[in-house]
Coordinates of C-alpha atoms and ligand atoms in Angstrom, one line a residue:
Chain A
X3 CA 19.7 17.6 -3.1
X4 CA 17.8 14.5 -2.5
X5 CA 18.1 12.0 -5.3
X6 CA 14.4 11.1 -5.1
X7 CA 13.4 14.7 -5.7
X8 CA 15.9 15.1 -8.5
X9 CA 14.4 12.1 -10.2
X10 CA 10.9 13.6 -9.9
X11 CA 12.2 16.8 -11.3
X12 CA 13.2 15.1 -14.5
X13 CA 10.0 13.0 -14.6
X14 CA 7.6 15.8 -14.2
X15 CA 9.3 18.5 -16.3
X16 CA 7.0 19.2 -19.2
X17 CA 9.2 21.6 -21.3
X18 CA 12.5 20.5 -22.6
X19 CA 14.4 23.7 -22.1
X20 CA 13.4 24.0 -18.4
X21 CA 15.1 20.7 -17.8
X22 CA 18.2 22.3 -19.1
X23 CA 17.8 25.1 -16.7
X24 CA 17.4 22.8 -13.8
X25 CA 20.2 20.5 -14.6
X26 CA 22.6 23.4 -15.1
X27 CA 21.8 24.9 -11.8
X28 CA 21.5 22.0 -9.5
X29 CA 25.0 20.7 -9.8
X30 CA 26.4 24.1 -8.9
X31 CA 24.2 24.4 -5.8
X32 CA 25.0 20.9 -4.6
X33 CA 28.7 21.3 -5.2
X34 CA 28.6 24.4 -3.0
X35 CA 26.7 22.5 -0.4
X36 CA 29.2 19.6 -0.5
X37 CA 32.0 22.0 -0.1
X38 CA 30.4 23.6 3.0
X39 CA 30.0 20.2 4.5
X40 CA 33.6 19.3 3.8
X41 CA 35.4 22.4 4.9
X42 CA 35.0 22.0 8.7
X43 CA 36.7 18.6 8.4
X44 CA 39.6 20.1 6.6
X45 CA 39.7 22.7 9.3
X46 CA 40.1 20.4 12.3
X47 CA 42.4 18.0 10.4
X48 CA 45.0 20.7 9.8
X49 CA 44.5 22.8 12.9
X50 CA 47.4 21.3 14.8
X51 CA 50.4 21.3 12.4
X52 CA 50.5 25.0 11.9
X53 CA 48.1 27.8 11.5
X54 CA 49.6 29.4 8.5
X55 CA 49.0 26.2 6.5
X56 CA 45.5 26.2 7.8
X57 CA 44.8 29.7 6.7
X58 CA 46.3 28.9 3.4
X59 CA 43.9 25.9 3.0
X60 CA 40.9 28.0 4.0
X61 CA 41.9 30.6 1.5
X62 CA 42.3 27.9 -1.0
X63 CA 38.9 26.5 -0.2
X64 CA 37.2 29.9 -0.6
X65 CA 39.2 30.3 -3.8
X66 CA 38.0 27.0 -5.3
X67 CA 34.4 27.8 -4.3
X68 CA 34.3 31.2 -5.9
X69 CA 36.6 30.7 -8.8
X70 CA 34.8 28.3 -11.1
X71 CA 31.5 30.3 -11.2
X72 CA 33.4 33.5 -11.8
X73 CA 35.4 31.9 -14.5
X74 CA 32.3 30.6 -16.1
X75 CA 30.7 34.0 -16.2
X76 CA 33.9 35.5 -17.4
X77 CA 33.9 33.0 -20.3
X78 CA 30.4 34.1 -21.2
X79 CA 31.4 37.7 -21.3
X80 CA 34.5 36.9 -23.4
X81 CA 32.4 35.0 -26.0
X82 CA 29.9 37.7 -26.0
X83 CA 32.5 40.4 -26.6
X84 CA 34.0 38.3 -29.4
X85 CA 30.7 37.8 -31.1
X86 CA 29.8 41.5 -30.6
X87 CA 32.9 42.4 -32.6
X88 CA 31.7 40.5 -35.6
X89 CA 28.3 42.1 -35.9
X90 CA 27.4 45.7 -35.7
X91 CA 24.0 45.1 -34.1
X92 CA 25.1 43.2 -31.0
X93 CA 26.3 45.7 -28.4
X94 CA 29.5 45.0 -26.6
X95 CA 29.5 44.1 -22.8
X96 CA 30.8 47.5 -22.0
X97 CA 28.1 49.3 -23.9
X98 CA 25.5 47.1 -22.4
X99 CA 26.8 47.8 -18.9
X100 CA 26.4 51.5 -19.5
X101 CA 22.9 50.9 -20.8
X102 CA 22.1 48.8 -17.7
X103 CA 23.3 51.6 -15.4
X104 CA 21.0 54.0 -17.3
X105 CA 18.0 51.6 -17.0
X106 CA 18.5 50.9 -13.3
X107 CA 19.2 54.6 -12.6
X108 CA 15.5 55.1 -12.7
X109 CA 13.7 51.8 -12.7
X110 CA 10.3 53.2 -11.6
X111 CA 9.7 56.1 -13.9
X112 CA 6.2 56.2 -15.5
X113 CA 5.6 58.2 -18.6
X114 CA 2.3 56.8 -19.7
X115 CA 1.1 53.4 -20.7
X116 CA 3.8 52.6 -23.2
X117 CA 6.8 54.0 -21.4
X118 CA 7.5 52.7 -17.9
X119 CA 10.7 51.9 -16.0
X120 CA 12.0 48.3 -15.9
X121 CA 10.8 48.0 -12.3
X122 CA 7.2 48.4 -13.4
X123 CA 7.7 46.0 -16.2
X124 CA 9.1 43.4 -13.9
X125 CA 6.4 44.0 -11.4
X126 CA 3.7 43.5 -14.0
X127 CA 5.2 40.2 -15.1
X128 CA 5.7 38.9 -11.6
X129 CA 2.1 39.8 -10.8
X130 CA 0.8 37.8 -13.7
X131 CA 3.0 34.9 -12.9
X132 CA 1.8 34.8 -9.3
X133 CA -1.8 35.1 -10.3
X134 CA -1.7 32.3 -12.8
X135 CA 0.6 30.2 -10.7
X136 CA -1.3 30.8 -7.5
X137 CA -4.6 29.8 -9.1
X138 CA -2.9 26.7 -10.5
X139 CA -1.6 25.9 -7.0
X140 CA -5.0 26.4 -5.5
X141 CA -6.6 23.9 -7.9
X142 CA -3.6 21.7 -8.8
X143 CA -2.4 20.7 -5.3
X144 CA -5.8 19.6 -3.9
X145 CA -6.5 17.9 -7.2
X146 CA -3.1 16.1 -6.9
X147 CA -4.0 14.9 -3.5
X148 CA -7.3 13.5 -4.7
X149 CA -5.7 11.9 -7.7
X150 CA -3.0 10.3 -5.6
X151 CA -5.4 9.1 -2.9
X152 CA -8.2 7.6 -5.0
X153 CA -7.4 5.1 -7.6
X154 CA -10.5 5.7 -9.7
X155 CA -9.7 9.4 -10.0
X156 CA -6.2 8.5 -10.9
X157 CA -7.4 6.4 -13.8
X158 CA -9.8 9.1 -14.8
X159 CA -7.3 11.9 -14.8
X160 CA -4.3 10.1 -16.3
X161 CA -5.3 10.4 -20.0
X162 CA -6.3 14.0 -19.5
X163 CA -3.0 14.9 -17.9
X164 CA -1.0 12.9 -20.5
X165 CA -2.8 14.6 -23.3
X166 CA -2.7 18.2 -22.1
X167 CA 0.7 18.2 -20.4
X168 CA 2.9 18.1 -23.5
X169 CA 1.1 20.9 -25.2
X170 CA 3.3 23.9 -25.9
X171 CA 2.3 26.8 -23.6
X172 CA 1.6 29.3 -26.3
X173 CA -0.8 27.0 -28.0
X174 CA -3.2 27.9 -25.2
X175 CA -3.1 31.6 -25.9
X176 CA -5.7 31.6 -28.7
X177 CA -8.0 29.6 -26.4
X178 CA -7.5 32.2 -23.7
X179 CA -8.1 35.1 -26.0
X180 CA -11.2 33.4 -27.4
X181 CA -12.6 32.7 -23.9
X182 CA -11.6 35.9 -22.0
X183 CA -11.5 38.3 -25.0
X184 CA -8.8 40.3 -23.3
X185 CA -5.0 40.0 -23.3
X186 CA -4.2 40.1 -19.6
X187 CA -6.5 37.2 -18.4
X188 CA -5.3 35.2 -21.4
X189 CA -1.7 35.5 -20.3
X190 CA -2.6 34.5 -16.8
X191 CA -4.6 31.6 -18.2
X192 CA -1.5 30.4 -20.1
X193 CA 0.5 30.5 -16.9
X194 CA -2.2 28.7 -15.1
X195 CA -2.6 25.9 -17.6
X196 CA 1.1 25.2 -18.0
X197 CA 2.1 25.4 -14.3
X198 CA -0.8 23.3 -13.0
X199 CA 0.6 19.9 -14.3
X200 CA 3.8 19.7 -12.3
X201 CA 1.9 20.4 -9.2
X202 CA -0.8 17.8 -9.9
X203 CA 1.7 15.2 -11.0
X204 CA 4.2 15.7 -8.1
X205 CA 1.5 16.0 -5.5
X206 CA -0.2 12.8 -6.6
X207 CA 3.1 11.1 -6.9
X208 CA 3.9 12.2 -3.4
X209 CA 0.6 10.8 -2.0
X210 CA 0.9 7.6 -4.0
X211 CA 4.4 7.0 -2.6
X212 CA 3.5 7.4 1.0
X213 CA 4.9 4.3 2.6
X214 CA 2.3 1.6 3.2
X215 CA 3.7 1.3 6.8
X216 CA 2.4 4.8 7.6
X217 CA -1.0 4.0 6.0
X218 CA -1.1 0.8 8.0
X219 CA -0.7 2.8 11.2
X220 CA -3.6 5.0 10.1
X221 CA -5.7 1.8 9.4
X222 CA -5.0 0.3 12.7
X223 CA -5.8 3.5 14.5
X224 CA -8.9 3.9 12.2
X225 CA -8.0 7.6 11.7
X226 CA -10.6 9.7 10.0
X227 CA -9.9 10.8 6.4
X228 CA -9.2 14.3 7.7
X229 CA -6.6 13.0 10.2
X230 CA -5.1 10.7 7.6
X231 CA -4.7 13.8 5.5
X232 CA -3.2 16.2 8.1
X233 CA -1.1 13.7 10.0
X234 CA 0.1 11.4 7.3
X235 CA -0.5 12.3 3.7
X236 CA 0.3 16.0 4.0
X237 CA 3.5 15.7 5.9
X238 CA 4.7 12.7 4.0
X239 CA 4.1 14.2 0.6
X240 CA 5.0 17.8 1.4
X241 CA 8.5 17.5 -0.1
X242 CA 7.0 16.3 -3.4
X243 CA 4.4 19.1 -3.3
X244 CA 7.1 21.7 -2.8
X245 CA 9.1 20.2 -5.7
X246 CA 6.0 20.5 -7.8
X247 CA 5.5 24.1 -6.8
X248 CA 9.2 24.8 -7.5
X249 CA 9.0 23.3 -11.0
X250 CA 5.7 25.1 -11.7
X251 CA 7.1 28.5 -10.7
X252 CA 10.1 28.0 -12.9
X253 CA 7.9 27.1 -15.9
X254 CA 5.6 30.0 -15.2
X255 CA 8.5 32.4 -15.3
X256 CA 9.8 30.8 -18.5
X257 CA 6.4 31.1 -20.2
X258 CA 5.4 34.6 -19.2
X259 CA 8.1 36.3 -21.3
X260 CA 6.9 34.5 -24.4
X261 CA 3.2 35.1 -23.6
X262 CA 3.7 38.8 -23.0
X263 CA 5.5 39.2 -26.3
X264 CA 2.3 38.1 -27.9
X265 CA -0.3 39.8 -25.7
X266 CA 1.5 43.2 -25.3
X267 CA 0.8 45.7 -22.5
X268 CA 3.2 46.3 -19.6
X269 CA 5.5 43.5 -18.8
X270 CA 9.1 42.4 -19.2
X271 CA 8.2 40.2 -22.2
X272 CA 6.5 42.9 -24.1
X273 CA 9.3 45.3 -23.1
X274 CA 11.8 43.1 -24.8
X275 CA 9.6 43.0 -27.9
X276 CA 9.3 46.7 -27.8
X277 CA 13.0 47.3 -27.6
X278 CA 13.4 44.9 -30.5
X279 CA 11.2 47.2 -32.5
X280 CA 13.3 50.1 -31.4
X281 CA 16.3 48.1 -32.4
X282 CA 17.7 48.7 -28.9
X283 CA 19.7 45.5 -28.5
X284 CA 21.5 46.7 -25.3
X285 CA 18.2 47.0 -23.6
X286 CA 17.3 43.5 -24.7
X287 CA 20.4 42.0 -23.3
X288 CA 19.9 43.8 -20.0
X289 CA 16.4 42.4 -20.0
X290 CA 17.7 38.9 -20.6
X291 CA 20.0 39.2 -17.6
X292 CA 17.1 40.6 -15.5
X293 CA 14.9 37.7 -16.5
X294 CA 17.6 35.2 -15.7
X295 CA 18.4 36.8 -12.4
X296 CA 14.8 36.9 -11.3
X297 CA 14.3 33.3 -12.3
X298 CA 17.4 32.3 -10.3
X299 CA 16.1 34.2 -7.3
X300 CA 12.6 32.5 -7.6
X301 CA 14.2 29.1 -7.9
X302 CA 16.6 29.6 -5.0
X303 CA 13.9 30.9 -2.7
X304 CA 11.8 27.9 -3.6
X305 CA 14.7 25.6 -3.0
X306 CA 15.0 27.1 0.4
X307 CA 11.3 26.6 1.1
X308 CA 11.6 23.0 -0.2
X309 CA 14.4 22.4 2.4
X310 CA 12.4 24.0 5.2
X311 CA 9.4 21.7 4.6
X312 CA 11.3 18.4 4.1
X313 CA 10.9 16.3 7.3
X314 CA 13.9 14.3 6.3
X315 CA 16.1 17.3 6.7
X316 CA 15.2 18.7 10.1
Chain B
X9 CA -9.7 -22.4 28.2
X10 CA -12.2 -20.1 26.4
X11 CA -10.6 -18.6 23.3
X12 CA -10.4 -14.8 23.3
X13 CA -9.0 -14.6 19.8
X14 CA -9.6 -17.5 17.4
X15 CA -8.3 -18.2 14.0
X16 CA -10.6 -20.9 12.6
X17 CA -9.6 -23.1 9.6
X18 CA -8.1 -20.2 7.7
X19 CA -6.6 -20.4 4.2
X20 CA -4.9 -17.4 2.7
X21 CA -4.3 -17.3 -1.0
X22 CA -2.5 -14.3 -2.5
X23 CA -3.1 -13.2 -6.1
X24 CA 0.3 -12.7 -7.6
X25 CA 1.7 -12.1 -11.1
X26 CA 2.5 -15.8 -11.3
X27 CA -1.0 -16.9 -10.4
X28 CA -2.4 -17.7 -7.0
X29 CA 0.0 -18.3 -4.1
X30 CA -1.3 -20.2 -1.1
X31 CA 0.5 -18.8 1.9
X32 CA -1.6 -20.4 4.7
X33 CA -3.5 -23.7 4.6
X34 CA -6.0 -24.7 7.3
X35 CA -4.5 -22.6 10.1
X36 CA -6.3 -22.8 13.4
X37 CA -5.1 -21.3 16.6
X38 CA -6.5 -19.5 19.6
X39 CA -5.4 -17.1 22.3
X40 CA -6.9 -17.0 25.8
X41 CA -7.5 -13.7 27.6
X42 CA -4.3 -12.5 29.3
X43 CA -2.2 -15.1 27.5
X44 CA 1.1 -14.5 25.9
X45 CA 1.4 -16.5 22.7
X46 CA 4.3 -16.6 20.2
X47 CA 4.4 -17.7 16.6
X48 CA 7.7 -19.1 15.5
X49 CA 8.8 -20.4 12.2
X50 CA 11.3 -20.0 9.4
X51 CA 11.4 -16.8 7.4
X52 CA 8.7 -16.4 4.8
X53 CA 6.5 -19.2 6.3
X54 CA 3.5 -16.9 7.0
X55 CA 3.9 -15.6 10.5
X56 CA 3.2 -12.0 9.6
X57 CA 0.3 -13.2 7.5
X58 CA -1.3 -14.7 10.6
X59 CA -0.7 -11.6 12.6
X60 CA -2.1 -9.4 9.9
X61 CA -5.2 -11.5 9.8
X62 CA -5.9 -10.8 13.5
X63 CA -4.9 -7.2 13.0
X64 CA -7.6 -7.1 10.3
X65 CA -5.1 -5.7 7.8
X66 CA -5.7 -8.8 5.7
X67 CA -8.9 -10.9 5.1
X68 CA -8.8 -14.7 5.1
X69 CA -9.6 -16.4 1.8
X70 CA -11.6 -19.0 3.6
X71 CA -12.3 -19.6 7.3
X72 CA -12.7 -16.8 9.8
X73 CA -11.0 -14.9 12.5
X74 CA -12.8 -14.0 15.7
X75 CA -12.3 -11.7 18.6
X76 CA -14.6 -12.3 21.6
X77 CA -16.7 -14.5 19.3
X78 CA -17.2 -11.7 16.8
X79 CA -15.8 -11.9 13.3
X80 CA -12.9 -9.4 12.8
X81 CA -13.7 -7.1 9.9
X82 CA -10.9 -4.7 9.2
X83 CA -8.3 -3.2 11.6
X84 CA -9.2 -1.3 14.7
X85 CA -7.5 0.3 17.7
X86 CA -8.6 -2.5 20.1
X87 CA -6.0 -4.6 18.3
X88 CA -2.8 -2.6 18.5
X89 CA 0.1 -3.5 16.3
X90 CA 3.8 -3.1 16.9
X91 CA 5.0 -3.3 13.4
X92 CA 8.1 -5.3 12.2
X93 CA 9.8 -2.0 11.3
X94 CA 8.4 0.2 14.1
X95 CA 6.5 2.5 11.6
X96 CA 6.9 5.7 13.5
X97 CA 5.8 8.8 11.7
X98 CA 9.1 10.7 11.1
X99 CA 7.6 14.1 11.2
X100 CA 6.2 13.6 14.7
X101 CA 8.1 13.6 17.9
X102 CA 8.1 10.6 20.2
X103 CA 5.3 12.3 22.2
X104 CA 3.5 13.2 18.9
X105 CA 3.6 9.6 17.7
X106 CA 2.2 8.2 20.9
X107 CA -0.3 11.0 21.3
X108 CA -1.8 10.4 17.9
X109 CA -2.8 6.9 19.1
X110 CA -3.9 8.0 22.5
X111 CA -6.0 10.8 21.1
X112 CA -7.7 8.5 18.7
X113 CA -8.7 6.0 21.4
X114 CA -9.5 8.2 24.3
X115 CA -10.0 11.6 22.6
X116 CA -13.8 11.4 22.7
X117 CA -14.1 11.1 26.5
X118 CA -11.0 12.8 27.9
X119 CA -9.6 16.4 28.0
X120 CA -6.3 17.3 26.3
X121 CA -4.3 17.4 29.5
X122 CA -5.6 13.9 30.4
X123 CA -4.6 12.7 27.0
X124 CA -1.1 14.2 27.4
X125 CA -0.8 12.6 30.8
X126 CA -1.6 9.2 29.4
X127 CA 0.9 9.8 26.6
X128 CA 3.6 10.7 29.1
X129 CA 2.8 7.8 31.2
X130 CA 3.2 5.4 28.3
X131 CA 6.5 7.0 27.3
X132 CA 7.7 6.7 30.9
X133 CA 6.7 3.1 31.0
X134 CA 9.3 2.3 28.3
X135 CA 11.9 4.6 29.9
X136 CA 11.9 7.2 27.2
X137 CA 10.8 10.4 29.1
X138 CA 14.2 12.0 28.3
X139 CA 13.6 11.5 24.5
X140 CA 9.9 12.7 24.6
X141 CA 10.5 15.6 22.3
X142 CA 12.9 14.0 19.8
X143 CA 12.0 12.9 16.3
X144 CA 12.4 9.2 15.3
X145 CA 15.5 9.9 13.3
X146 CA 17.2 11.3 16.4
X147 CA 16.9 8.2 18.5
X148 CA 18.4 4.7 18.3
X149 CA 16.8 1.6 16.8
X150 CA 16.0 0.2 20.2
X151 CA 14.4 3.4 21.3
X152 CA 12.3 3.5 18.2
X153 CA 11.0 0.0 19.0
X154 CA 10.2 1.1 22.5
X155 CA 8.2 4.0 21.1
X156 CA 6.3 1.6 18.9
X157 CA 5.6 -0.5 22.0
X158 CA 4.6 2.5 24.0
X159 CA 2.3 3.6 21.3
X160 CA 0.6 0.2 21.2
X161 CA 0.4 -0.1 25.0
X162 CA -1.0 3.4 25.4
X163 CA -4.0 2.4 23.4
X164 CA -4.9 -0.1 26.1
X165 CA -5.7 -2.7 23.4
X166 CA -7.7 -5.9 24.0
X167 CA -5.0 -7.6 22.1
X168 CA -1.4 -6.5 21.5
X169 CA 0.0 -7.8 18.2
X170 CA 3.8 -7.6 17.8
X171 CA 5.6 -8.5 14.6
X172 CA 9.2 -9.3 15.5
X173 CA 9.3 -6.3 17.8
X174 CA 13.0 -6.8 18.6
X175 CA 14.1 -8.2 15.2
X176 CA 16.6 -5.6 14.3
X177 CA 18.2 -5.1 17.6
X178 CA 21.5 -6.2 19.2
X179 CA 21.5 -8.9 21.8
X180 CA 21.9 -6.7 24.8
X181 CA 19.2 -4.2 23.9
X182 CA 17.0 -7.1 22.9
X183 CA 17.4 -8.8 26.3
X184 CA 16.7 -5.5 28.1
X185 CA 13.5 -4.8 26.1
X186 CA 12.3 -8.4 26.5
X187 CA 12.6 -8.0 30.3
X188 CA 10.7 -4.7 30.1
X189 CA 8.0 -6.2 27.9
X190 CA 7.6 -9.1 30.3
X191 CA 7.2 -6.7 33.3
X192 CA 4.8 -4.4 31.5
X193 CA 2.5 -7.0 30.0
X194 CA 2.6 -8.9 33.2
X195 CA 1.5 -5.8 35.2
X196 CA -1.2 -5.0 32.7
X197 CA -2.4 -8.6 32.2
X198 CA -2.2 -8.0 28.4
X199 CA -3.3 -10.5 25.8
X200 CA -0.3 -10.7 23.4
X201 CA 0.5 -12.4 20.1
X202 CA 4.1 -12.0 19.2
X203 CA 5.8 -13.1 16.0
X204 CA 9.5 -14.1 16.4
X205 CA 12.2 -16.3 15.0
X206 CA 14.2 -16.3 18.1
X207 CA 13.9 -19.5 20.1
X208 CA 15.0 -18.1 23.4
X209 CA 12.7 -15.1 23.1
X210 CA 9.8 -17.4 22.4
X211 CA 10.4 -19.7 25.4
X212 CA 11.3 -16.9 27.8
X213 CA 8.2 -14.7 27.1
X214 CA 5.4 -17.1 26.1
X215 CA 2.7 -19.1 27.7
X216 CA 2.4 -21.0 24.5
X217 CA 4.4 -21.3 21.3
X218 CA 2.8 -21.9 18.0
X219 CA 5.3 -23.5 15.7
X220 CA 4.6 -23.1 12.0
X221 CA 5.6 -25.4 9.2
X222 CA 7.4 -24.0 6.1
X223 CA 5.4 -22.4 3.3
X224 CA 4.0 -22.4 0.8
X225 CA 0.7 -23.6 2.3
X226 CA 2.1 -23.3 5.8
X227 CA 0.1 -24.4 8.7
X228 CA 0.4 -24.9 12.5
X229 CA 2.9 -27.7 13.1
X230 CA 2.9 -28.1 16.8
X231 CA 1.8 -26.0 19.8
X232 CA 4.1 -26.0 22.8
X233 CA 2.9 -25.2 26.3
X234 CA 5.5 -23.3 28.3
X235 CA 4.5 -23.9 31.9
X236 CA 7.4 -22.0 33.5
X237 CA 6.4 -19.9 36.6
X238 CA 6.3 -16.1 36.4
X239 CA 8.0 -13.8 36.9
X240 CA 10.8 -15.3 34.9
X241 CA 14.4 -14.5 35.1
X242 CA 16.6 -15.2 32.1
X243 CA 19.7 -16.0 34.1
X244 CA 17.9 -18.4 36.5
X245 CA 16.1 -20.0 33.6
X246 CA 19.3 -20.5 31.6
X247 CA 20.2 -23.2 34.1
X248 CA 16.7 -24.6 34.5
X249 CA 16.2 -28.1 33.1
X250 CA 12.6 -27.4 32.0
X251 CA 13.7 -24.3 30.1
X252 CA 16.5 -26.2 28.4
X253 CA 14.1 -28.9 27.5
X254 CA 11.5 -26.6 26.0
X255 CA 14.2 -24.7 24.1
X256 CA 15.4 -28.0 22.7
X257 CA 11.8 -28.9 21.7
X258 CA 11.5 -25.7 19.6
X259 CA 14.9 -26.2 18.1
X260 CA 14.1 -29.8 17.2
X261 CA 10.9 -28.7 15.5
X262 CA 12.6 -25.9 13.5
X263 CA 15.9 -27.6 12.6
X264 CA 15.0 -31.2 12.2
X265 CA 11.3 -31.6 11.4
X266 CA 10.9 -28.5 9.4
X267 CA 14.3 -27.5 8.2
X268 CA 14.5 -24.5 5.9
X269 CA 16.2 -25.2 2.6
X270 CA 18.7 -22.5 3.3
X271 CA 19.5 -23.8 6.7
X272 CA 19.9 -27.3 5.4
X273 CA 22.6 -26.3 3.0
X274 CA 24.5 -24.7 5.9
X275 CA 24.1 -27.9 8.0
X276 CA 25.3 -30.2 5.2
X277 CA 28.3 -27.9 4.9
X278 CA 29.0 -28.0 8.6
X279 CA 28.9 -31.8 8.8
X280 CA 31.2 -31.9 5.9
X281 CA 29.7 -35.1 4.7
X282 CA 27.6 -34.6 1.6
X283 CA 29.1 -31.3 0.7
X284 CA 31.8 -30.8 -1.9
X285 CA 33.1 -27.3 -2.5
X286 CA 31.8 -25.7 -5.7
X287 CA 28.8 -28.0 -6.0
X288 CA 25.6 -26.1 -5.2
X289 CA 23.2 -28.0 -2.9
X290 CA 20.7 -29.7 -5.1
X291 CA 17.0 -30.0 -4.2
X292 CA 17.6 -33.6 -3.4
X293 CA 20.1 -32.6 -0.8
X294 CA 17.7 -30.8 1.3
X295 CA 14.9 -33.2 0.5
X296 CA 16.9 -35.9 2.1
X297 CA 17.0 -33.9 5.3
X298 CA 13.2 -33.3 5.2
X299 CA 11.7 -36.6 6.3
X300 CA 8.7 -34.8 7.7
X301 CA 7.7 -33.2 4.4
Ligands
ATP425 N1 0.7 -9.3 -0.3 C1 1.3 -10.5 -0.7 N2 1.2 -10.9 -1.9 C2 1.8 -12.1 -2.3 N3 2.5 -12.9 -1.5 C3 2.6 -12.5 -0.2 C4 2.1 -11.3 0.3 N4 2.4 -11.2 1.6 C5 3.1 -12.3 1.9 N5 3.2 -13.1 0.8 C6 3.9 -14.4 0.8 O1 3.4 -15.2 1.8 C7 4.4 -15.9 2.5 C8 4.4 -15.6 3.9 O2 4.8 -14.2 4.1 P1 4.9 -13.6 5.6 O3 5.3 -12.2 5.4 O4 3.7 -13.9 6.4 O5 6.2 -14.4 6.1 P2 6.9 -14.3 7.6 O6 6.8 -15.6 8.2 O7 6.4 -13.1 8.3 O8 8.4 -14.1 7.1 P3 9.5 -13.2 7.9 O9 9.9 -14.0 9.1 O10 10.6 -13.1 6.9 O11 8.9 -11.9 8.3 C9 5.7 -15.5 1.8 O12 6.1 -16.5 0.9 C10 5.4 -14.2 1.1 O13 6.1 -14.2 -0.1
MG426 MG1 7.2 -11.2 8.9

């Protein structure tokens, strides 16, 4: 993880709890990476003395990579089991596991509007996220480029961004409902309005921090604005843009659950709410794990994309 | 000698947080067509500022800068710059970096294969054909500088502006690249302005050396004609009395007439006379060694 990008992360994060999510995850990822980088060295160093020792060290290495996360998860389950014993409403891990098996036994069943498998619920949520987030990217990234490139626009947009960015996502829902007069577009609107800021901010930051040296090259060559964009601004700020996208996607996924609880319909958020009304806590816990896992997958795939597009790393 | 490039009574004043800062005062200089001119002076005196004026990256506060009797307004590819820190675009290969410049200058009239050929020729000229498809972070510092030079040369500029092109290199690489630069600019008959703080480099490469006084409000101190025959060979010249004399002239200018405060402290320390350990050099110390100022 590049330190620059990390610092942008914390700068551009709008919601407090998403910062927590990021900070928890990144050290784990980077520790694993550091370990990968180290293990070949350990390998060659001990190759000569004897191979048994070497195998032992390798095993040791694998052990110390796998063990801490496993221990952490185990701890979570233990605490959960303990808390579950003290209250009758919280199901135990074992009971939840059985419930999960049942849910995933048929994830795509469809028995009318209000009774669909978890696969459909997830699909509906992801679709909303990608619609809102995609729209935000479509507008936010070009806007970010312009804001970063033109000083006047920067001064114009700064107060707007500073004012709207800290607004809690759900505060936008009534506005969406009033404008669109329907639940689904409102949820998408909430995703749009909350995920656009990290993309605008990071993109403009990326453009503004393109080294003057590169821009001087462009000036001496008298490149057209289009060439400046494609040959210098875009590649130089791409890592920042991707960071913005990554943050936005994380936020979008965070917000959709809450938005759906309020708007209803098909979707993982409303499903959780529905199960609460049925007092089916096991299903809720399964849903929490599903939401977490999907978020993790989204983040990891974006981290992979971020690495792919970072000119400093290939 | 008819001036090709002329800097005419130029002042440069920067607006800084602590008020205006006069970097250059009444600087006048000229470069003839096909001439190789160096600017030498202590760090921070305003060498890059002069170069940037001619590049058009900076406007004079007063006075004017001319190329072929026309006022320079803004940068342009007919004045190619080799930047102090090479400034290659890290996401483009060696070829891509040079091609970007070639395409800009010749793209209107030439086909793609012709442009690629020009690019390859420029890369070959600096001996980097083997690294053609490498990215800047995969090649050495000396190779990067060579790419910067190839990029500038490939543009076939009217004036080649180089800001300490070999500044960050080790002595051997430096000597090698100086020889290459002498050969290439000699073959092409280029008009060159080079900023340097290396005395040997200035004498070896230049037809004239512009020596600048210390800033603030730096100006042209002396101009030294270097009438050594070309082609020049560093080993032969090292023994040459004229070379040794010229070198001495530049050194005398830099280290006696316009000694840098930082250098003067070192000198006092070496002489062991006015220096007592633990006592920082006072302004008077260096002033005493600055009769010219
Ligand atoms: N944009 C700027 N704003 C304010 N002051 C500047 C600016 N550019 C240069 N200066 C000042 O002008 C003076 C001359 O700077 P310049 O970069 O031309 O020096 P230089 O001779 O090239 O030094 P070096 O050998 O270290 O590269 C310095 O004192 C510097 O601090
Ligand atoms: Mg300089």
